[in-house]
CSV table of C-alpha atoms in Angstrom, one decimal:
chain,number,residue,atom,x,y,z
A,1,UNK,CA,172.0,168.3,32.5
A,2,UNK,CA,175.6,169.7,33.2
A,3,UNK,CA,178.2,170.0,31.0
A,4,UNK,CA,180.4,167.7,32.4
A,5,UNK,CA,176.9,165.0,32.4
A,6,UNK,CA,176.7,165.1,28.4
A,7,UNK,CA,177.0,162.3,27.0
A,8,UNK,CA,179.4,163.7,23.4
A,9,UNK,CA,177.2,160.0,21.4
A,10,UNK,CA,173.9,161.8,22.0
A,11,UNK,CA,175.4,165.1,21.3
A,12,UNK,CA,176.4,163.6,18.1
A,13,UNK,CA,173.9,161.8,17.2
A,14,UNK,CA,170.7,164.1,18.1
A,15,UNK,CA,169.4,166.6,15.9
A,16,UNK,CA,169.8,170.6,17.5
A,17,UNK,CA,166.2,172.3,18.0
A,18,UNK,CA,167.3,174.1,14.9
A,19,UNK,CA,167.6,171.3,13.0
A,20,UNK,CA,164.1,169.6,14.1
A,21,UNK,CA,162.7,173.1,12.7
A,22,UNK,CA,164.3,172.4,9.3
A,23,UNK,CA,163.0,169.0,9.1
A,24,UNK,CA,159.9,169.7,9.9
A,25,UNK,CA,159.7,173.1,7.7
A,26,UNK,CA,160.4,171.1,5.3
A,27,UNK,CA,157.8,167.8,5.7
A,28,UNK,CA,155.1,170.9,5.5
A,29,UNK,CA,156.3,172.9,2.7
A,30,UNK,CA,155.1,172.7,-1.0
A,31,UNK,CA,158.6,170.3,-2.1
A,32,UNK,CA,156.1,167.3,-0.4
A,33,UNK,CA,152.8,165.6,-0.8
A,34,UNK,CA,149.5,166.1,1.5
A,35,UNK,CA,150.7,162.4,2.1
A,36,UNK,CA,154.2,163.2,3.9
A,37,UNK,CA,154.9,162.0,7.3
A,38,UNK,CA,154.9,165.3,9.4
A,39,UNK,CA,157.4,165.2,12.2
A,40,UNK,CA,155.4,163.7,15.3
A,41,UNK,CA,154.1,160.9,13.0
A,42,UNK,CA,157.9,160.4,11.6
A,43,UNK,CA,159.0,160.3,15.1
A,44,UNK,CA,156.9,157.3,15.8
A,45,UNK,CA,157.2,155.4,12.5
A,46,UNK,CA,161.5,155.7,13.0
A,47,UNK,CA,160.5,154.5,16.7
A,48,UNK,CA,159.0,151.4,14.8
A,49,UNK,CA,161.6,150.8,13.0
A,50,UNK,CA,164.5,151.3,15.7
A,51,UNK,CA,162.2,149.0,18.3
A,52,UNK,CA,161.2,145.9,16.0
A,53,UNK,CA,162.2,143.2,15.0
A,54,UNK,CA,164.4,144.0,11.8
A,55,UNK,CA,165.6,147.2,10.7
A,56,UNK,CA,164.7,147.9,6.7
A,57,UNK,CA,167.0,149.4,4.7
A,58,UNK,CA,167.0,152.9,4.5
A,59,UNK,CA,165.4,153.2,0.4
A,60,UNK,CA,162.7,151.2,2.2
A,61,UNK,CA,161.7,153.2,4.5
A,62,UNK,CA,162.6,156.4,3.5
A,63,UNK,CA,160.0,156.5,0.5
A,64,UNK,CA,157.1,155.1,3.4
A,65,UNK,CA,157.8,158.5,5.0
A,66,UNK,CA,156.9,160.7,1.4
A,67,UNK,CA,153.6,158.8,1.2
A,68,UNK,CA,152.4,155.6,-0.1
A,69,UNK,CA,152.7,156.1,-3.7
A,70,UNK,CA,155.6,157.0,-5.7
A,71,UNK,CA,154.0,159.7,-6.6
A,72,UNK,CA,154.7,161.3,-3.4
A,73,UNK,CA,158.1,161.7,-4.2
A,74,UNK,CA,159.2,165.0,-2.6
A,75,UNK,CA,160.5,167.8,-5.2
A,76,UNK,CA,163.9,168.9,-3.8
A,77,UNK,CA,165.5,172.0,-4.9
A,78,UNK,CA,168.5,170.4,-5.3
A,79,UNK,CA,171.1,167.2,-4.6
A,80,UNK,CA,172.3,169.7,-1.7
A,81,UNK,CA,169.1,169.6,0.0
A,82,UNK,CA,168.1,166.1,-0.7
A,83,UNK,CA,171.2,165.0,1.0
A,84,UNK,CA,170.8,167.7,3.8
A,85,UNK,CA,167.3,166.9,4.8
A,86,UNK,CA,167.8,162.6,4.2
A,87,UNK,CA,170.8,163.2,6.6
A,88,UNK,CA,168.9,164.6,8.9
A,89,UNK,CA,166.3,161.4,8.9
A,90,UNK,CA,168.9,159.4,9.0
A,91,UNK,CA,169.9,160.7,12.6
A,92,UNK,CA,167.3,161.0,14.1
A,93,UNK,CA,166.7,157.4,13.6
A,94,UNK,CA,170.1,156.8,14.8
A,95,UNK,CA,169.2,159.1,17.8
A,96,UNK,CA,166.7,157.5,18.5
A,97,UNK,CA,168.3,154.1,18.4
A,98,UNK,CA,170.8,154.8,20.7
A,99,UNK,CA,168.2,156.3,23.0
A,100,UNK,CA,166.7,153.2,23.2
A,101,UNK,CA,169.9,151.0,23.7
A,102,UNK,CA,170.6,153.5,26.4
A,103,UNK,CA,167.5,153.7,28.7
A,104,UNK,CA,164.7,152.0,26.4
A,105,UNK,CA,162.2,152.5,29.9
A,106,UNK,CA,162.3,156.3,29.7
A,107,UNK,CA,162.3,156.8,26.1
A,108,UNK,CA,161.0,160.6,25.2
A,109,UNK,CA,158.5,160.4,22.0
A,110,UNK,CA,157.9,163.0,20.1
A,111,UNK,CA,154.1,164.0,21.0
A,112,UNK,CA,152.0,167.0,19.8
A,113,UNK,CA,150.3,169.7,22.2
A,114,UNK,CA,147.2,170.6,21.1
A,115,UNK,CA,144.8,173.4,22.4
A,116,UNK,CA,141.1,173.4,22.4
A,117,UNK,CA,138.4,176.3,22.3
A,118,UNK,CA,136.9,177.2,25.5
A,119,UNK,CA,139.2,175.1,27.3
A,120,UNK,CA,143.1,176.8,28.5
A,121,UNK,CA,144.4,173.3,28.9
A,122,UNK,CA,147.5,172.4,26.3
A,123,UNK,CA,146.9,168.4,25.9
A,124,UNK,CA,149.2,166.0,25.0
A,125,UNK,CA,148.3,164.0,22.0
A,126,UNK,CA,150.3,161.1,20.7
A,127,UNK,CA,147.4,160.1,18.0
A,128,UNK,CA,149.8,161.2,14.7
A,129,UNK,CA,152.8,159.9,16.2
A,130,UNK,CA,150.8,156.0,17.2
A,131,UNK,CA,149.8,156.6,13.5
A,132,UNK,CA,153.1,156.7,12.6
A,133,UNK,CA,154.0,153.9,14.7
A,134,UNK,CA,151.7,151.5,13.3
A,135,UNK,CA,152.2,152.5,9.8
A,136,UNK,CA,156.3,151.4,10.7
A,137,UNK,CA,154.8,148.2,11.9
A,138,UNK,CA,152.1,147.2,9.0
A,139,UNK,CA,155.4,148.0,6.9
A,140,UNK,CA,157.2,145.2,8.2
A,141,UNK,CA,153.3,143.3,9.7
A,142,UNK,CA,154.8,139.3,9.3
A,143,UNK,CA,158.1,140.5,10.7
A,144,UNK,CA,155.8,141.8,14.0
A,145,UNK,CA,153.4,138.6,14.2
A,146,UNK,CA,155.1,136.7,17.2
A,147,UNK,CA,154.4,139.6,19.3
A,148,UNK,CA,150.8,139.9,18.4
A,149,UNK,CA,150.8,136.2,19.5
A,150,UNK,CA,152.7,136.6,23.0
A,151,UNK,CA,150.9,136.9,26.0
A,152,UNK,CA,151.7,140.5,27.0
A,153,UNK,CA,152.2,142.1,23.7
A,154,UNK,CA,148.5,143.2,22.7
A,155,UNK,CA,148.5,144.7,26.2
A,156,UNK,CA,151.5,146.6,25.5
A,157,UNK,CA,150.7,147.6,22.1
A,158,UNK,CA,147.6,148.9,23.5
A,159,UNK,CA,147.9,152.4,23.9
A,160,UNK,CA,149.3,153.0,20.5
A,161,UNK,CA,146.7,150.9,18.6
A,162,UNK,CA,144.2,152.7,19.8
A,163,UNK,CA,146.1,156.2,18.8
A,164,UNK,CA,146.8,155.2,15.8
A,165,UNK,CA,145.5,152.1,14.2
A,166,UNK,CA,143.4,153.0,10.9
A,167,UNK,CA,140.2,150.8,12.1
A,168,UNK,CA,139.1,150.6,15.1
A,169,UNK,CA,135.8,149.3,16.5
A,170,UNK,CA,132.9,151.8,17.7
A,171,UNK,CA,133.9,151.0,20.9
A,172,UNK,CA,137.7,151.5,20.8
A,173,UNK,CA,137.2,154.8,19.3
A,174,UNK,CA,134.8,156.2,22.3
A,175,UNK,CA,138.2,155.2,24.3
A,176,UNK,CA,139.9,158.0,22.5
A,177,UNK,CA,136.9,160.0,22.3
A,178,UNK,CA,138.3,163.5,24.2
A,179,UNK,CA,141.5,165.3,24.5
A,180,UNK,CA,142.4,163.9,28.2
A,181,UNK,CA,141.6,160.0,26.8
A,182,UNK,CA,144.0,160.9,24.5
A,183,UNK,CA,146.4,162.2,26.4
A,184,UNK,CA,145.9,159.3,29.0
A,185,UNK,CA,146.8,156.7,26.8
A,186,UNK,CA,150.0,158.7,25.4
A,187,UNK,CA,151.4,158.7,28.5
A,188,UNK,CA,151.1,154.7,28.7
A,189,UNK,CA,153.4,154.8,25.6
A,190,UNK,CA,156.7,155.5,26.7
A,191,UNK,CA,156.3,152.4,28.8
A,192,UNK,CA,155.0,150.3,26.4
A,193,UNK,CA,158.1,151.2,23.7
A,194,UNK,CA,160.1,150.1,26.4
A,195,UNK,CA,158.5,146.5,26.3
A,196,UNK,CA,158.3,146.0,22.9
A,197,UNK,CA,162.2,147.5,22.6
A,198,UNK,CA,162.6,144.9,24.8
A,199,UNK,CA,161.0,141.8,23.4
A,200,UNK,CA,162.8,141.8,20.2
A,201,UNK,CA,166.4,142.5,21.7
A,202,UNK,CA,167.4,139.3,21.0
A,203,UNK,CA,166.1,139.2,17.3
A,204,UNK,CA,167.4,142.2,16.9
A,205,UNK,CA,171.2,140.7,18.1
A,206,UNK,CA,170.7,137.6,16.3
A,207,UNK,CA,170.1,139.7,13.0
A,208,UNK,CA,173.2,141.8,13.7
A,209,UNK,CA,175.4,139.0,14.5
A,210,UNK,CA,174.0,137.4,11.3
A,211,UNK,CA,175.1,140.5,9.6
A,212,UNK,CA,178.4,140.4,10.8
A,213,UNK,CA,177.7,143.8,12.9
A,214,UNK,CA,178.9,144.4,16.6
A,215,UNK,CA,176.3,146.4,19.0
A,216,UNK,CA,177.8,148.1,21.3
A,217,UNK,CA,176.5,150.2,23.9
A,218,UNK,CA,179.9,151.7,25.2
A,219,UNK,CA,180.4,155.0,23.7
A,220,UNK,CA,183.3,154.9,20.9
A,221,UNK,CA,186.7,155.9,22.0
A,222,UNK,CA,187.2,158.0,18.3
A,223,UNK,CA,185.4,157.8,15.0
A,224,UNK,CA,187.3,158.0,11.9
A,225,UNK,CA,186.1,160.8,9.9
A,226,UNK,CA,186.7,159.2,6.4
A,227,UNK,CA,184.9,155.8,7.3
A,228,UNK,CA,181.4,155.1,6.3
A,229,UNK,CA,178.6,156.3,8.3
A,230,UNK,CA,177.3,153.6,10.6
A,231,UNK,CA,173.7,154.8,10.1
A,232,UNK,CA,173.8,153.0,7.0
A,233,UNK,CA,173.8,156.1,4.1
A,234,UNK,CA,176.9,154.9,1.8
A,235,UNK,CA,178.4,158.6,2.8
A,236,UNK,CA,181.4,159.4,5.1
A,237,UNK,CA,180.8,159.5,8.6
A,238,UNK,CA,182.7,163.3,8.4
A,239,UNK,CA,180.1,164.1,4.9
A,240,UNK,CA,176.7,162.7,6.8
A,241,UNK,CA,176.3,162.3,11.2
A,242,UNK,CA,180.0,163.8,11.8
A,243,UNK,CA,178.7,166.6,9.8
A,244,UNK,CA,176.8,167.7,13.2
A,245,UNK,CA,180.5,168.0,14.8
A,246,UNK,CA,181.6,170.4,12.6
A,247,UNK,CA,178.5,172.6,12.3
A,248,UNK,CA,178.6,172.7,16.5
């Protein structure tokens, strides 16, 4: 993409390369549980939360990603860093957000390549991030049941379920048996999040109306630095996803 073809929201909004590396350097370090939500599997749990029908608050959410248990409570080095590396959770969900409000149909997941022995093919394999997906949705399961019930939901929720539901039948699992099953079914997912994205748009407007909150898709004229953050963090918008205008 050109410079003159980037969009400044997205720039804002989306975490660097950099950045992803830090997050996910530290969802595998020591400060967290073998229970943590590593960074493909975070990716599809925010997805969840950004495509359903209600969005949680973030002290809801947030302690789903450290595990399931209190206990899992990461061990930060400091107020710095738990503010730093929250942050960065924070906007990714919001990235991912406005991804979706932008072009829902193409929406980019983040999917883990994986290699095999005796086989030089990388795969793709969206199994931790359909994890993820379906732990965002069993967070929030009564919130979700009208689109169990629709006609076209199971069809859409398809592909993910059988990546990353915690039961499956004997059968269902021989459909994601090998590496190219599984990588056949991930590509059917950015299509499906598309759908779903879709079928709860106008539960998702209602709530926000409700709420008192304007969606907008139009990209801001200018953001005051020294309002609160819209992602919802209680901090400045210059102290928390402004933050990323200054670092660039």
């Amino acid at each position: 993409m050109s410079k003159q073809e980037t969009n400044p929201m997205k720039v804002t909004l989306a975490l660097s390369e950099k950045e992803m590396d830090e997050l996910d350097s530290f969802l595998m370090s020591d400060a967290t549980s073998n229970e943590v939500m590593l960074l493909d599997c975070l990716d599809g749990f925010l997805t969840a939360i950004a495509s359903g029908p209600a969005m949680p608050e973030p002290s809801e959410w947030m302690q789903r990603v450290w595990g399931p248990t209190a206990e899992d409570a990461p061990k930060f080095a400091s107020d710095a860093q738990a503010e730093r590396i929250t942050g960065l959770m924070m906007r990714h969900l919001n990235a991912i957000v406005w991804s979706l409000q932008q072009d829902a149909e193409h929406f980019e997941p983040v999917f883990d390549l994986q290699v095999y022995a005796d086989d030089e093919r990388e795969y793709m394999d969206g199994e931790m991030w359909a994890h993820g997906f379906m732990t965002g949705i069993n967070m929030q399961r009564e919130s979700w049941q009208a689109m169990f019930e629709s006609r076209y939901g199971p069809t859409a929720l398809r592909p993910i379920y059988l990546l990353g539901a915690p039961e499956v039948t004997e059968a269902e699992e021989m459909l994601v048996a090998t590496p190219a099953q599984r990588e056949e079914f991930s590509k059917q997912i950015p299509a499906s999040i598309g759908w779903i994205y879709k079928f709860w748009a106008p539960q998702r407007r209602a709530a926000d109306s409700a709420n008192g909150i304007s969606v907008e898709n139009e990209i801001p004229k200018k953001i005051s630095r020294n309002t609160p953050c819209s992602c919802g963090s209680g901090r400045k918008f210059k102290k928390c996803c402004g933050a990323a205008q200054v670092e660039d």
